[in-house]
PDB file of N, CA and C in Angstrom:
ATOM      1  N   TRP A   1     -16.182 -15.432  -3.230  1.00 87.00           N
ATOM      2  CA  TRP A   1     -15.134 -15.045  -4.188  1.00 87.00           C
ATOM      3  C   TRP A   1     -15.009 -16.154  -5.231  1.00 87.00           C
ATOM      4  N   GLU A   2     -14.913 -17.326  -4.714  1.00 87.00           N
ATOM      5  CA  GLU A   2     -14.821 -18.551  -5.756  1.00 87.00           C
ATOM      6  C   GLU A   2     -16.127 -18.688  -6.672  1.00 87.00           C
ATOM      7  N   ASP A   3     -17.311 -17.926  -6.355  1.00 88.00           N
ATOM      8  CA  ASP A   3     -18.360 -18.386  -7.065  1.00 88.00           C
ATOM      9  C   ASP A   3     -18.721 -17.264  -8.037  1.00 88.00           C
ATOM     10  N   HIS A   4     -17.783 -16.307  -8.145  1.00 91.00           N
ATOM     11  CA  HIS A   4     -18.160 -14.980  -8.921  1.00 91.00           C
ATOM     12  C   HIS A   4     -18.449 -15.384 -10.385  1.00 91.00           C
ATOM     13  N   GLU A   5     -19.093 -14.506 -10.849  1.00 91.00           N
ATOM     14  CA  GLU A   5     -19.405 -14.725 -12.408  1.00 91.00           C
ATOM     15  C   GLU A   5     -18.892 -13.637 -13.161  1.00 91.00           C
ATOM     16  N   GLY A   6     -18.176 -14.011 -14.186  1.00 90.00           N
ATOM     17  CA  GLY A   6     -17.660 -13.141 -15.366  1.00 90.00           C
ATOM     18  C   GLY A   6     -16.520 -12.316 -14.764  1.00 90.00           C
ATOM     19  N   PRO A   7     -15.968 -11.312 -15.586  1.00 94.00           N
ATOM     20  CA  PRO A   7     -15.008 -10.403 -15.018  1.00 94.00           C
ATOM     21  C   PRO A   7     -15.471  -9.454 -14.083  1.00 94.00           C
ATOM     22  N   MET A   8     -14.466  -9.128 -13.136  1.00 97.00           N
ATOM     23  CA  MET A   8     -14.485  -8.228 -12.099  1.00 97.00           C
ATOM     24  C   MET A   8     -14.473  -6.726 -12.812  1.00 97.00           C
ATOM     25  N   VAL A   9     -14.910  -5.790 -11.975  1.00 98.00           N
ATOM     26  CA  VAL A   9     -14.538  -4.310 -12.165  1.00 98.00           C
ATOM     27  C   VAL A   9     -13.649  -3.905 -11.393  1.00 98.00           C
ATOM     28  N   PHE A  10     -12.672  -3.160 -11.520  1.00 98.00           N
ATOM     29  CA  PHE A  10     -11.514  -2.658 -10.704  1.00 98.00           C
ATOM     30  C   PHE A  10     -11.574  -1.046 -11.124  1.00 98.00           C
ATOM     31  N   ALA A  11     -11.842  -0.224  -9.969  1.00 97.00           N
ATOM     32  CA  ALA A  11     -12.023   1.085 -10.091  1.00 97.00           C
ATOM     33  C   ALA A  11     -10.895   1.808  -9.503  1.00 97.00           C
ATOM     34  N   THR A  12     -10.484   3.061  -9.716  1.00 96.00           N
ATOM     35  CA  THR A  12      -9.406   3.853  -9.309  1.00 96.00           C
ATOM     36  C   THR A  12      -9.980   5.395  -9.766  1.00 96.00           C
ATOM     37  N   SER A  13      -9.257   6.424  -9.089  1.00 93.00           N
ATOM     38  CA  SER A  13      -9.608   7.710  -9.767  1.00 93.00           C
ATOM     39  C   SER A  13      -8.292   8.457  -9.983  1.00 93.00           C
ATOM     40  N   ASN A  14      -8.421   9.699 -10.570  1.00 90.00           N
ATOM     41  CA  ASN A  14      -7.205  10.391 -10.885  1.00 90.00           C
ATOM     42  C   ASN A  14      -7.038  11.532  -9.963  1.00 90.00           C
ATOM     43  N   GLU A  15      -6.197  12.218 -10.063  1.00 88.00           N
ATOM     44  CA  GLU A  15      -5.878  13.456  -9.099  1.00 88.00           C
ATOM     45  C   GLU A  15      -7.188  14.276  -8.885  1.00 88.00           C
ATOM     46  N   GLN A  16      -7.830  14.658 -10.018  1.00 90.00           N
ATOM     47  CA  GLN A  16      -9.103  15.313  -9.863  1.00 90.00           C
ATOM     48  C   GLN A  16     -10.312  14.623  -9.211  1.00 90.00           C
ATOM     49  N   GLY A  17     -10.060  13.434  -8.849  1.00 89.00           N
ATOM     50  CA  GLY A  17     -11.317  12.607  -8.198  1.00 89.00           C
ATOM     51  C   GLY A  17     -12.064  12.019  -9.398  1.00 89.00           C
ATOM     52  N   GLU A  18     -11.657  12.098 -10.608  1.00 92.00           N
ATOM     53  CA  GLU A  18     -12.437  11.454 -11.695  1.00 92.00           C
ATOM     54  C   GLU A  18     -12.465   9.908 -11.572  1.00 92.00           C
ATOM     55  N   PRO A  19     -13.305   9.262 -11.621  1.00 93.00           N
ATOM     56  CA  PRO A  19     -13.370   7.819 -11.626  1.00 93.00           C
ATOM     57  C   PRO A  19     -12.919   7.003 -13.002  1.00 93.00           C
ATOM     58  N   ASN A  20     -12.306   5.921 -12.789  1.00 95.00           N
ATOM     59  CA  ASN A  20     -12.107   5.102 -13.845  1.00 95.00           C
ATOM     60  C   ASN A  20     -12.113   3.595 -13.566  1.00 95.00           C
ATOM     61  N   ALA A  21     -13.131   2.815 -14.439  1.00 97.00           N
ATOM     62  CA  ALA A  21     -13.431   1.481 -14.164  1.00 97.00           C
ATOM     63  C   ALA A  21     -12.983   0.717 -15.247  1.00 97.00           C
ATOM     64  N   VAL A  22     -12.423  -0.471 -15.034  1.00 97.00           N
ATOM     65  CA  VAL A  22     -12.125  -1.426 -15.933  1.00 97.00           C
ATOM     66  C   VAL A  22     -12.429  -2.775 -15.704  1.00 97.00           C
ATOM     67  N   TYR A  23     -12.817  -3.546 -16.598  1.00 97.00           N
ATOM     68  CA  TYR A  23     -13.039  -4.978 -16.594  1.00 97.00           C
ATOM     69  C   TYR A  23     -11.666  -5.721 -16.223  1.00 97.00           C
ATOM     70  N   VAL A  24     -11.698  -6.569 -15.382  1.00 96.00           N
ATOM     71  CA  VAL A  24     -10.447  -7.483 -15.244  1.00 96.00           C
ATOM     72  C   VAL A  24     -10.808  -8.927 -14.966  1.00 96.00           C
ATOM     73  N   LYS A  25     -10.066  -9.741 -15.771  1.00 94.00           N
ATOM     74  CA  LYS A  25     -10.002 -11.212 -15.658  1.00 94.00           C
ATOM     75  C   LYS A  25      -8.959 -12.059 -14.823  1.00 94.00           C
ATOM     76  N   CYS A  26      -7.837 -11.341 -14.932  1.00 96.00           N
ATOM     77  CA  CYS A  26      -6.792 -11.792 -14.230  1.00 96.00           C
ATOM     78  C   CYS A  26      -6.619 -11.295 -12.902  1.00 96.00           C
ATOM     79  N   ILE A  27      -7.286 -11.792 -11.928  1.00 97.00           N
ATOM     80  CA  ILE A  27      -7.300 -11.392 -10.569  1.00 97.00           C
ATOM     81  C   ILE A  27      -7.371 -12.635  -9.551  1.00 97.00           C
ATOM     82  N   ASN A  28      -6.941 -12.430  -8.293  1.00 96.00           N
ATOM     83  CA  ASN A  28      -6.646 -13.523  -7.673  1.00 96.00           C
ATOM     84  C   ASN A  28      -6.564 -12.951  -6.236  1.00 96.00           C
ATOM     85  N   LEU A  29      -6.949 -13.918  -5.255  1.00 96.00           N
ATOM     86  CA  LEU A  29      -6.611 -13.312  -3.852  1.00 96.00           C
ATOM     87  C   LEU A  29      -4.976 -13.688  -3.567  1.00 96.00           C
ATOM     88  N   PHE A  30      -4.541 -12.894  -2.582  1.00 97.00           N
ATOM     89  CA  PHE A  30      -3.058 -12.970  -2.320  1.00 97.00           C
ATOM     90  C   PHE A  30      -3.127 -12.880  -0.706  1.00 97.00           C
ATOM     91  N   GLY A  31      -2.918 -14.083  -0.247  1.00 94.00           N
ATOM     92  CA  GLY A  31      -2.937 -14.258   1.290  1.00 94.00           C
ATOM     93  C   GLY A  31      -4.334 -13.995   1.768  1.00 94.00           C
ATOM     94  N   ASP A  32      -4.459 -13.524   3.234  1.00 92.00           N
ATOM     95  CA  ASP A  32      -5.665 -13.325   3.674  1.00 92.00           C
ATOM     96  C   ASP A  32      -6.106 -11.971   3.653  1.00 92.00           C
ATOM     97  N   ASP A  33      -5.311 -10.974   3.101  1.00 95.00           N
ATOM     98  CA  ASP A  33      -5.976  -9.610   3.333  1.00 95.00           C
ATOM     99  C   ASP A  33      -5.454  -8.890   2.037  1.00 95.00           C
ATOM    100  N   ALA A  34      -5.324  -9.545   0.754  1.00 98.00           N
ATOM    101  CA  ALA A  34      -5.051  -8.629  -0.340  1.00 98.00           C
ATOM    102  C   ALA A  34      -5.684  -9.403  -1.666  1.00 98.00           C
ATOM    103  N   VAL A  35      -5.788  -8.579  -2.541  1.00 98.00           N
ATOM    104  CA  VAL A  35      -6.279  -8.948  -4.054  1.00 98.00           C
ATOM    105  C   VAL A  35      -5.232  -8.600  -5.087  1.00 98.00           C
ATOM    106  N   LEU A  36      -4.701  -9.447  -5.887  1.00 98.00           N
ATOM    107  CA  LEU A  36      -3.745  -9.420  -6.785  1.00 98.00           C
ATOM    108  C   LEU A  36      -4.383  -9.129  -8.120  1.00 98.00           C
ATOM    109  N   ILE A  37      -4.140  -8.268  -8.824  1.00 98.00           N
ATOM    110  CA  ILE A  37      -4.571  -8.028 -10.280  1.00 98.00           C
ATOM    111  C   ILE A  37      -3.532  -7.704 -11.257  1.00 98.00           C
ATOM    112  N   ALA A  38      -3.414  -8.462 -12.273  1.00 97.00           N
ATOM    113  CA  ALA A  38      -2.552  -8.323 -13.274  1.00 97.00           C
ATOM    114  C   ALA A  38      -2.697  -7.088 -14.185  1.00 97.00           C
ATOM    115  N   ASP A  39      -1.680  -6.199 -14.266  1.00 97.00           N
ATOM    116  CA  ASP A  39      -1.744  -5.043 -15.167  1.00 97.00           C
ATOM    117  C   ASP A  39      -1.422  -5.757 -16.712  1.00 97.00           C
ATOM    118  N   ASN A  40      -2.571  -6.099 -17.358  1.00 95.00           N
ATOM    119  CA  ASN A  40      -2.281  -6.612 -18.768  1.00 95.00           C
ATOM    120  C   ASN A  40      -2.372  -5.432 -19.739  1.00 95.00           C
ATOM    121  N   LYS A  41      -3.269  -4.389 -19.732  1.00 93.00           N
ATOM    122  CA  LYS A  41      -3.628  -3.385 -20.577  1.00 93.00           C
ATOM    123  C   LYS A  41      -3.884  -2.127 -19.992  1.00 93.00           C
ATOM    124  N   PHE A  42      -3.596  -1.961 -18.823  1.00 95.00           N
ATOM    125  CA  PHE A  42      -3.899  -0.812 -18.051  1.00 95.00           C
ATOM    126  C   PHE A  42      -3.271   0.447 -18.692  1.00 95.00           C
ATOM    127  N   ASP A  43      -4.185   1.593 -18.861  1.00 94.00           N
ATOM    128  CA  ASP A  43      -3.662   2.832 -19.307  1.00 94.00           C
ATOM    129  C   ASP A  43      -4.025   3.821 -18.306  1.00 94.00           C
ATOM    130  N   LYS A  44      -5.090   4.324 -18.208  1.00 93.00           N
ATOM    131  CA  LYS A  44      -5.643   5.385 -17.342  1.00 93.00           C
ATOM    132  C   LYS A  44      -5.583   4.706 -15.931  1.00 93.00           C
ATOM    133  N   THR A  45      -5.981   3.473 -15.625  1.00 95.00           N
ATOM    134  CA  THR A  45      -5.575   2.848 -14.395  1.00 95.00           C
ATOM    135  C   THR A  45      -4.240   3.058 -13.830  1.00 95.00           C
ATOM    136  N   ARG A  46      -3.288   2.653 -14.655  1.00 95.00           N
ATOM    137  CA  ARG A  46      -1.810   2.863 -14.439  1.00 95.00           C
ATOM    138  C   ARG A  46      -1.577   4.228 -13.900  1.00 95.00           C
ATOM    139  N   GLN A  47      -1.934   5.164 -14.765  1.00 94.00           N
ATOM    140  CA  GLN A  47      -1.590   6.572 -14.656  1.00 94.00           C
ATOM    141  C   GLN A  47      -2.188   7.060 -13.389  1.00 94.00           C
ATOM    142  N   ASN A  48      -3.405   6.582 -12.970  1.00 94.00           N
ATOM    143  CA  ASN A  48      -4.109   7.028 -11.738  1.00 94.00           C
ATOM    144  C   ASN A  48      -3.167   6.325 -10.563  1.00 94.00           C
ATOM    145  N   ILE A  49      -2.726   5.299 -10.627  1.00 94.00           N
ATOM    146  CA  ILE A  49      -1.918   4.662  -9.357  1.00 94.00           C
ATOM    147  C   ILE A  49      -0.649   5.469  -9.292  1.00 94.00           C
ATOM    148  N   PHE A  50      -0.013   5.887 -10.585  1.00 92.00           N
ATOM    149  CA  PHE A  50       1.382   6.555 -10.613  1.00 92.00           C
ATOM    150  C   PHE A  50       1.152   7.886  -9.952  1.00 92.00           C
ATOM    151  N   THR A  51       0.035   8.628 -10.417  1.00 89.00           N
ATOM    152  CA  THR A  51      -0.239  10.043  -9.807  1.00 89.00           C
ATOM    153  C   THR A  51      -0.875  10.315  -8.711  1.00 89.00           C
ATOM    154  N   GLY A  52      -0.933   9.110  -7.929  1.00 81.00           N
ATOM    155  CA  GLY A  52      -1.259   9.408  -6.442  1.00 81.00           C
ATOM    156  C   GLY A  52      -2.787   8.722  -6.102  1.00 81.00           C
ATOM    157  N   CYS A  53      -3.322   7.759  -6.847  1.00 79.00           N
ATOM    158  CA  CYS A  53      -4.568   7.283  -6.455  1.00 79.00           C
ATOM    159  C   CYS A  53      -3.964   6.021  -5.432  1.00 79.00           C
ATOM    160  N   ALA A  54      -4.248   6.350  -4.344  1.00 88.00           N
ATOM    161  CA  ALA A  54      -3.772   5.451  -3.287  1.00 88.00           C
ATOM    162  C   ALA A  54      -4.758   4.142  -2.994  1.00 88.00           C
ATOM    163  N   LYS A  55      -5.857   4.532  -3.318  1.00 94.00           N
ATOM    164  CA  LYS A  55      -7.110   3.538  -2.989  1.00 94.00           C
ATOM    165  C   LYS A  55      -7.924   3.046  -4.283  1.00 94.00           C
ATOM    166  N   GLY A  56      -8.362   1.836  -4.428  1.00 97.00           N
ATOM    167  CA  GLY A  56      -9.069   1.395  -5.379  1.00 97.00           C
ATOM    168  C   GLY A  56     -10.214   0.330  -4.849  1.00 97.00           C
ATOM    169  N   SER A  57     -11.007  -0.224  -5.589  1.00 97.00           N
ATOM    170  CA  SER A  57     -11.999  -1.080  -5.384  1.00 97.00           C
ATOM    171  C   SER A  57     -12.185  -2.281  -6.447  1.00 97.00           C
ATOM    172  N   VAL A  58     -12.600  -3.213  -6.095  1.00 98.00           N
ATOM    173  CA  VAL A  58     -12.886  -4.409  -6.964  1.00 98.00           C
ATOM    174  C   VAL A  58     -14.402  -4.638  -6.755  1.00 98.00           C
ATOM    175  N   LEU A  59     -15.265  -4.863  -7.673  1.00 97.00           N
ATOM    176  CA  LEU A  59     -16.690  -5.140  -7.647  1.00 97.00           C
ATOM    177  C   LEU A  59     -16.932  -6.414  -8.428  1.00 97.00           C
ATOM    178  N   PHE A  60     -17.668  -7.338  -7.973  1.00 97.00           N
ATOM    179  CA  PHE A  60     -18.033  -8.632  -8.579  1.00 97.00           C
ATOM    180  C   PHE A  60     -19.415  -8.928  -8.406  1.00 97.00           C
ATOM    181  N   LEU A  61     -19.945  -9.918  -9.151  1.00 96.00           N
ATOM    182  CA  LEU A  61     -21.326 -10.527  -9.080  1.00 96.00           C
ATOM    183  C   LEU A  61     -21.122 -11.977  -8.645  1.00 96.00           C
ATOM    184  N   CYS A  62     -22.104 -12.733  -7.974  1.00 94.00           N
ATOM    185  CA  CYS A  62     -22.282 -14.145  -7.921  1.00 94.00           C
ATOM    186  C   CYS A  62     -23.593 -14.323  -8.524  1.00 94.00           C
ATOM    187  N   PRO A  63     -23.664 -15.871  -8.794  1.00 94.00           N
ATOM    188  CA  PRO A  63     -24.766 -16.258  -9.516  1.00 94.00           C
ATOM    189  C   PRO A  63     -26.090 -15.794  -9.181  1.00 94.00           C
ATOM    190  N   ASP A  64     -26.220 -15.491  -7.778  1.00 94.00           N
ATOM    191  CA  ASP A  64     -27.613 -15.141  -7.320  1.00 94.00           C
ATOM    192  C   ASP A  64     -27.716 -13.680  -7.237  1.00 94.00           C
ATOM    193  N   ASN A  65     -26.790 -12.768  -8.306  1.00 93.00           N
ATOM    194  CA  ASN A  65     -26.664 -11.514  -8.315  1.00 93.00           C
ATOM    195  C   ASN A  65     -26.568 -10.613  -7.188  1.00 93.00           C
ATOM    196  N   THR A  66     -25.929 -11.244  -5.989  1.00 95.00           N
ATOM    197  CA  THR A  66     -25.521 -10.742  -4.913  1.00 95.00           C
ATOM    198  C   THR A  66     -24.022  -9.949  -5.336  1.00 95.00           C
ATOM    199  N   ALA A  67     -24.085  -8.624  -5.129  1.00 96.00           N
ATOM    200  CA  ALA A  67     -22.916  -7.740  -5.491  1.00 96.00           C
ATOM    201  C   ALA A  67     -21.820  -7.709  -4.401  1.00 96.00           C
ATOM    202  N   TYR A  68     -20.756  -7.918  -4.452  1.00 97.00           N
ATOM    203  CA  TYR A  68     -19.750  -7.656  -3.485  1.00 97.00           C
ATOM    204  C   TYR A  68     -18.606  -6.588  -3.795  1.00 97.00           C
ATOM    205  N   GLN A  69     -18.198  -5.825  -2.857  1.00 97.00           N
ATOM    206  CA  GLN A  69     -17.001  -4.841  -3.306  1.00 97.00           C
ATOM    207  C   GLN A  69     -16.166  -5.012  -2.144  1.00 97.00           C
ATOM    208  N   ILE A  70     -14.906  -4.866  -2.714  1.00 97.00           N
ATOM    209  CA  ILE A  70     -13.513  -4.915  -1.751  1.00 97.00           C
ATOM    210  C   ILE A  70     -12.953  -3.562  -2.117  1.00 97.00           C
ATOM    211  N   LYS A  71     -12.502  -2.979  -0.932  1.00 97.00           N
ATOM    212  CA  LYS A  71     -11.765  -1.650  -1.118  1.00 97.00           C
ATOM    213  C   LYS A  71     -10.481  -1.692  -0.332  1.00 97.00           C
ATOM    214  N   GLY A  72      -9.538  -0.924  -0.918  1.00 97.00           N
ATOM    215  CA  GLY A  72      -8.443  -0.923   0.081  1.00 97.00           C
ATOM    216  C   GLY A  72      -7.196  -0.070  -0.880  1.00 97.00           C
ATOM    217  N   ARG A  73      -6.027  -0.018  -0.049  1.00 96.00           N
ATOM    218  CA  ARG A  73      -4.953   0.647  -0.667  1.00 96.00           C
ATOM    219  C   ARG A  73      -4.144  -0.104  -1.835  1.00 96.00           C
ATOM    220  N   LEU A  74      -3.857   0.406  -2.724  1.00 96.00           N
ATOM    221  CA  LEU A  74      -3.075   0.065  -3.939  1.00 96.00           C
ATOM    222  C   LEU A  74      -1.648   0.082  -3.877  1.00 96.00           C
ATOM    223  N   GLU A  75      -0.856  -1.073  -4.402  1.00 96.00           N
ATOM    224  CA  GLU A  75       0.388  -1.103  -4.641  1.00 96.00           C
ATOM    225  C   GLU A  75       0.721  -1.774  -5.941  1.00 96.00           C
ATOM    226  N   TYR A  76       1.868  -1.125  -6.571  1.00 96.00           N
ATOM    227  CA  TYR A  76       2.054  -1.355  -7.993  1.00 96.00           C
ATOM    228  C   TYR A  76       3.504  -2.083  -8.028  1.00 96.00           C
ATOM    229  N   HIS A  77       3.571  -3.331  -8.387  1.00 97.00           N
ATOM    230  CA  HIS A  77       4.796  -4.160  -8.424  1.00 97.00           C
ATOM    231  C   HIS A  77       5.289  -4.517  -9.854  1.00 97.00           C
ATOM    232  N   THR A  78       6.361  -4.441 -10.086  1.00 97.00           N
ATOM    233  CA  THR A  78       7.122  -4.649 -11.349  1.00 97.00           C
ATOM    234  C   THR A  78       8.164  -5.925 -11.300  1.00 97.00           C
ATOM    235  N   GLU A  79       8.492  -6.162  -9.870  1.00 97.00           N
ATOM    236  CA  GLU A  79       9.307  -7.437  -9.419  1.00 97.00           C
ATOM    237  C   GLU A  79       8.898  -7.799  -8.218  1.00 97.00           C
ATOM    238  N   GLY A  80       9.854  -8.856  -7.860  1.00 97.00           N
ATOM    239  CA  GLY A  80       9.494  -9.311  -6.418  1.00 97.00           C
ATOM    240  C   GLY A  80       8.667 -10.421  -6.216  1.00 97.00           C
ATOM    241  N   GLU A  81       8.020 -10.708  -5.024  1.00 97.00           N
ATOM    242  CA  GLU A  81       7.156 -12.039  -4.679  1.00 97.00           C
ATOM    243  C   GLU A  81       5.763 -11.492  -5.020  1.00 97.00           C
ATOM    244  N   VAL A  82       5.202 -10.356  -5.142  1.00 97.00           N
ATOM    245  CA  VAL A  82       3.983 -10.175  -5.569  1.00 97.00           C
ATOM    246  C   VAL A  82       3.984 -10.340  -7.219  1.00 97.00           C
ATOM    247  N   PHE A  83       4.904  -9.588  -7.873  1.00 97.00           N
ATOM    248  CA  PHE A  83       5.022  -9.872  -9.432  1.00 97.00           C
ATOM    249  C   PHE A  83       5.176 -11.173  -9.521  1.00 97.00           C
ATOM    250  N   GLN A  84       5.977 -12.205  -9.102  1.00 97.00           N
ATOM    251  CA  GLN A  84       6.218 -13.296  -9.427  1.00 97.00           C
ATOM    252  C   GLN A  84       4.768 -14.342  -9.129  1.00 97.00           C
ATOM    253  N   ALA A  85       4.204 -14.035  -8.174  1.00 97.00           N
ATOM    254  CA  ALA A  85       2.934 -14.594  -7.865  1.00 97.00           C
ATOM    255  C   ALA A  85       1.944 -14.521  -8.868  1.00 97.00           C
ATOM    256  N   MET A  86       1.848 -13.229  -9.357  1.00 97.00           N
ATOM    257  CA  MET A  86       0.868 -12.902 -10.548  1.00 97.00           C
ATOM    258  C   MET A  86       1.359 -13.576 -11.844  1.00 97.00           C
ATOM    259  N   LEU A  87       2.801 -13.683 -12.104  1.00 96.00           N
ATOM    260  CA  LEU A  87       3.058 -14.500 -13.331  1.00 96.00           C
ATOM    261  C   LEU A  87       2.666 -15.952 -13.102  1.00 96.00           C
ATOM    262  N   ALA A  88       2.721 -16.554 -12.096  1.00 96.00           N
ATOM    263  CA  ALA A  88       2.329 -17.774 -11.750  1.00 96.00           C
ATOM    264  C   ALA A  88       1.110 -18.345 -12.328  1.00 96.00           C
ATOM    265  N   TRP A  89       0.236 -17.472 -12.094  1.00 94.00           N
ATOM    266  CA  TRP A  89      -1.285 -17.813 -12.639  1.00 94.00           C
ATOM    267  C   TRP A  89      -1.896 -16.989 -13.946  1.00 94.00           C
ATOM    268  N   THR A  90      -1.138 -15.990 -14.337  1.00 94.00           N
ATOM    269  CA  THR A  90      -1.685 -15.416 -15.439  1.00 94.00           C
ATOM    270  C   THR A  90      -1.198 -15.910 -16.643  1.00 94.00           C
ATOM    271  N   PRO A  91      -2.075 -16.287 -17.570  1.00 93.00           N
ATOM    272  CA  PRO A  91      -1.622 -16.970 -18.641  1.00 93.00           C
ATOM    273  C   PRO A  91      -0.503 -16.154 -19.526  1.00 93.00           C
ATOM    274  N   ASP A  92       0.369 -16.810 -20.301  1.00 93.00           N
ATOM    275  CA  ASP A  92       1.435 -16.176 -21.009  1.00 93.00           C
ATOM    276  C   ASP A  92       0.825 -15.288 -22.316  1.00 93.00           C
ATOM    277  N   ARG A  93      -0.293 -15.645 -22.662  1.00 94.00           N
ATOM    278  CA  ARG A  93      -0.906 -14.837 -23.563  1.00 94.00           C
ATOM    279  C   ARG A  93      -1.199 -13.451 -23.236  1.00 94.00           C
ATOM    280  N   PHE A  94      -1.318 -13.111 -22.189  1.00 91.00           N
ATOM    281  CA  PHE A  94      -1.619 -11.680 -21.582  1.00 91.00           C
ATOM    282  C   PHE A  94      -0.082 -10.952 -21.375  1.00 91.00           C
ATOM    283  N   ALA A  95      -0.257  -9.776 -21.586  1.00 93.00           N
ATOM    284  CA  ALA A  95       0.930  -8.901 -21.311  1.00 93.00           C
ATOM    285  C   ALA A  95       1.759  -9.003 -20.095  1.00 93.00           C
ATOM    286  N   ARG A  96       1.073  -9.073 -18.973  1.00 95.00           N
ATOM    287  CA  ARG A  96       1.666  -9.304 -17.673  1.00 95.00           C
ATOM    288  C   ARG A  96       2.667  -8.344 -17.427  1.00 95.00           C
ATOM    289  N   ASN A  97       2.316  -7.036 -17.324  1.00 95.00           N
ATOM    290  CA  ASN A  97       3.282  -5.833 -17.318  1.00 95.00           C
ATOM    291  C   ASN A  97       3.719  -5.705 -15.731  1.00 95.00           C
ATOM    292  N   ALA A  98       2.780  -5.858 -15.059  1.00 97.00           N
ATOM    293  CA  ALA A  98       2.904  -5.702 -13.495  1.00 97.00           C
ATOM    294  C   ALA A  98       1.963  -6.210 -12.802  1.00 97.00           C
ATOM    295  N   ALA A  99       2.050  -6.076 -11.538  1.00 97.00           N
ATOM    296  CA  ALA A  99       0.882  -6.647 -10.628  1.00 97.00           C
ATOM    297  C   ALA A  99       0.373  -5.565  -9.695  1.00 97.00           C
ATOM    298  N   VAL A 100      -0.747  -5.343  -9.499  1.00 98.00           N
ATOM    299  CA  VAL A 100      -1.512  -4.390  -8.680  1.00 98.00           C
ATOM    300  C   VAL A 100      -1.958  -5.255  -7.355  1.00 98.00           C
ATOM    301  N   LEU A 101      -1.484  -4.825  -6.330  1.00 97.00           N
ATOM    302  CA  LEU A 101      -1.918  -5.326  -5.006  1.00 97.00           C
ATOM    303  C   LEU A 101      -2.868  -4.427  -4.417  1.00 97.00           C
ATOM    304  N   LEU A 102      -4.031  -4.885  -4.117  1.00 98.00           N
ATOM    305  CA  LEU A 102      -5.128  -4.029  -3.307  1.00 98.00           C
ATOM    306  C   LEU A 102      -5.003  -4.733  -2.055  1.00 98.00           C
ATOM    307  N   ARG A 103      -4.667  -3.931  -0.912  1.00 97.00           N
ATOM    308  CA  ARG A 103      -4.548  -4.335   0.548  1.00 97.00           C
ATOM    309  C   ARG A 103      -6.005  -3.984   1.042  1.00 97.00           C
ATOM    310  N   VAL A 104      -6.646  -5.156   1.404  1.00 97.00           N
ATOM    311  CA  VAL A 104      -8.159  -5.053   1.916  1.00 97.00           C
ATOM    312  C   VAL A 104      -8.425  -4.142   3.157  1.00 97.00           C
ATOM    313  N   GLU A 105      -9.038  -3.247   3.106  1.00 97.00           N
ATOM    314  CA  GLU A 105      -9.495  -2.407   4.245  1.00 97.00           C
ATOM    315  C   GLU A 105     -10.882  -2.492   4.582  1.00 97.00           C
ATOM    316  N   ALA A 106     -11.844  -2.810   3.460  1.00 97.00           N
ATOM    317  CA  ALA A 106     -13.224  -3.157   3.837  1.00 97.00           C
ATOM    318  C   ALA A 106     -13.693  -4.000   2.921  1.00 97.00           C
ATOM    319  N   CYS A 107     -14.887  -4.725   2.954  1.00 97.00           N
ATOM    320  CA  CYS A 107     -15.603  -5.531   2.286  1.00 97.00           C
ATOM    321  C   CYS A 107     -16.928  -5.218   2.433  1.00 97.00           C
ATOM    322  N   PHE A 108     -17.804  -5.409   1.271  1.00 98.00           N
ATOM    323  CA  PHE A 108     -19.295  -5.016   1.386  1.00 98.00           C
ATOM    324  C   PHE A 108     -20.139  -6.174   0.536  1.00 98.00           C
ATOM    325  N   CYS A 109     -21.095  -6.579   1.156  1.00 95.00           N
ATOM    326  CA  CYS A 109     -22.177  -7.270   0.333  1.00 95.00           C
ATOM    327  C   CYS A 109     -23.254  -6.299   0.178  1.00 95.00           C
ATOM    328  N   GLY A 110     -23.557  -5.750  -0.937  1.00 91.00           N
ATOM    329  CA  GLY A 110     -24.457  -4.630  -1.393  1.00 91.00           C
ATOM    330  C   GLY A 110     -24.077  -3.486  -0.329  1.00 91.00           C
ATOM    331  N   ALA A 111     -24.824  -3.031   0.535  1.00 92.00           N
ATOM    332  CA  ALA A 111     -24.591  -1.797   1.435  1.00 92.00           C
ATOM    333  C   ALA A 111     -24.001  -2.160   2.694  1.00 92.00           C
ATOM    334  N   GLU A 112     -23.932  -3.438   3.076  1.00 95.00           N
ATOM    335  CA  GLU A 112     -23.624  -3.887   4.363  1.00 95.00           C
ATOM    336  C   GLU A 112     -22.196  -4.259   4.340  1.00 95.00           C
ATOM    337  N   GLU A 113     -21.468  -3.700   5.361  1.00 96.00           N
ATOM    338  CA  GLU A 113     -19.961  -4.074   5.513  1.00 96.00           C
ATOM    339  C   GLU A 113     -19.951  -5.472   5.997  1.00 96.00           C
ATOM    340  N   ILE A 114     -19.093  -6.138   5.526  1.00 94.00           N
ATOM    341  CA  ILE A 114     -18.704  -7.637   6.380  1.00 94.00           C
ATOM    342  C   ILE A 114     -17.310  -7.892   6.622  1.00 94.00           C
ATOM    343  N   GLU A 115     -16.997  -8.670   7.299  1.00 78.00           N
ATOM    344  CA  GLU A 115     -15.573  -8.795   7.607  1.00 78.00           C
ATOM    345  C   GLU A 115     -15.119 -10.104   6.985  1.00 78.00           C
TER     346      GLU A 115
END
C-alpha cells in the first residue's frame, strides 16, 4: 500500500450494472479492514452509492508494475468519526464533501487472492 505509484482507481456500478471508475488521490487506510476515500468531486460515483451500489473496488500499481485490487462494501459518511478522519489528512484545497469507507472483503495481487 505504501509503495503505490500515482493515483488509485475507484470503481462502482449503477443500478443497471454499468461500471464507473474514477481516479482518486485522497485515499488512505482506515484501521485494519477499511479504505477511506475522500469525495472531492464525485458525481456518478456518489449517485451509484446512493442508488444501491453496495460494493466497490480500489485498484493500484506499485513501482514494479504489480497490480493490487481491494474489494468491499461501501459506506458514505458526511459526519462522525469516519468523516473527521478524512478531514484530518485531506488538504483544505479539496472539496472534502464526504468520506467513502470501503470495508475490505477481499484483496488481490493480480488474479491471486491474498490475505
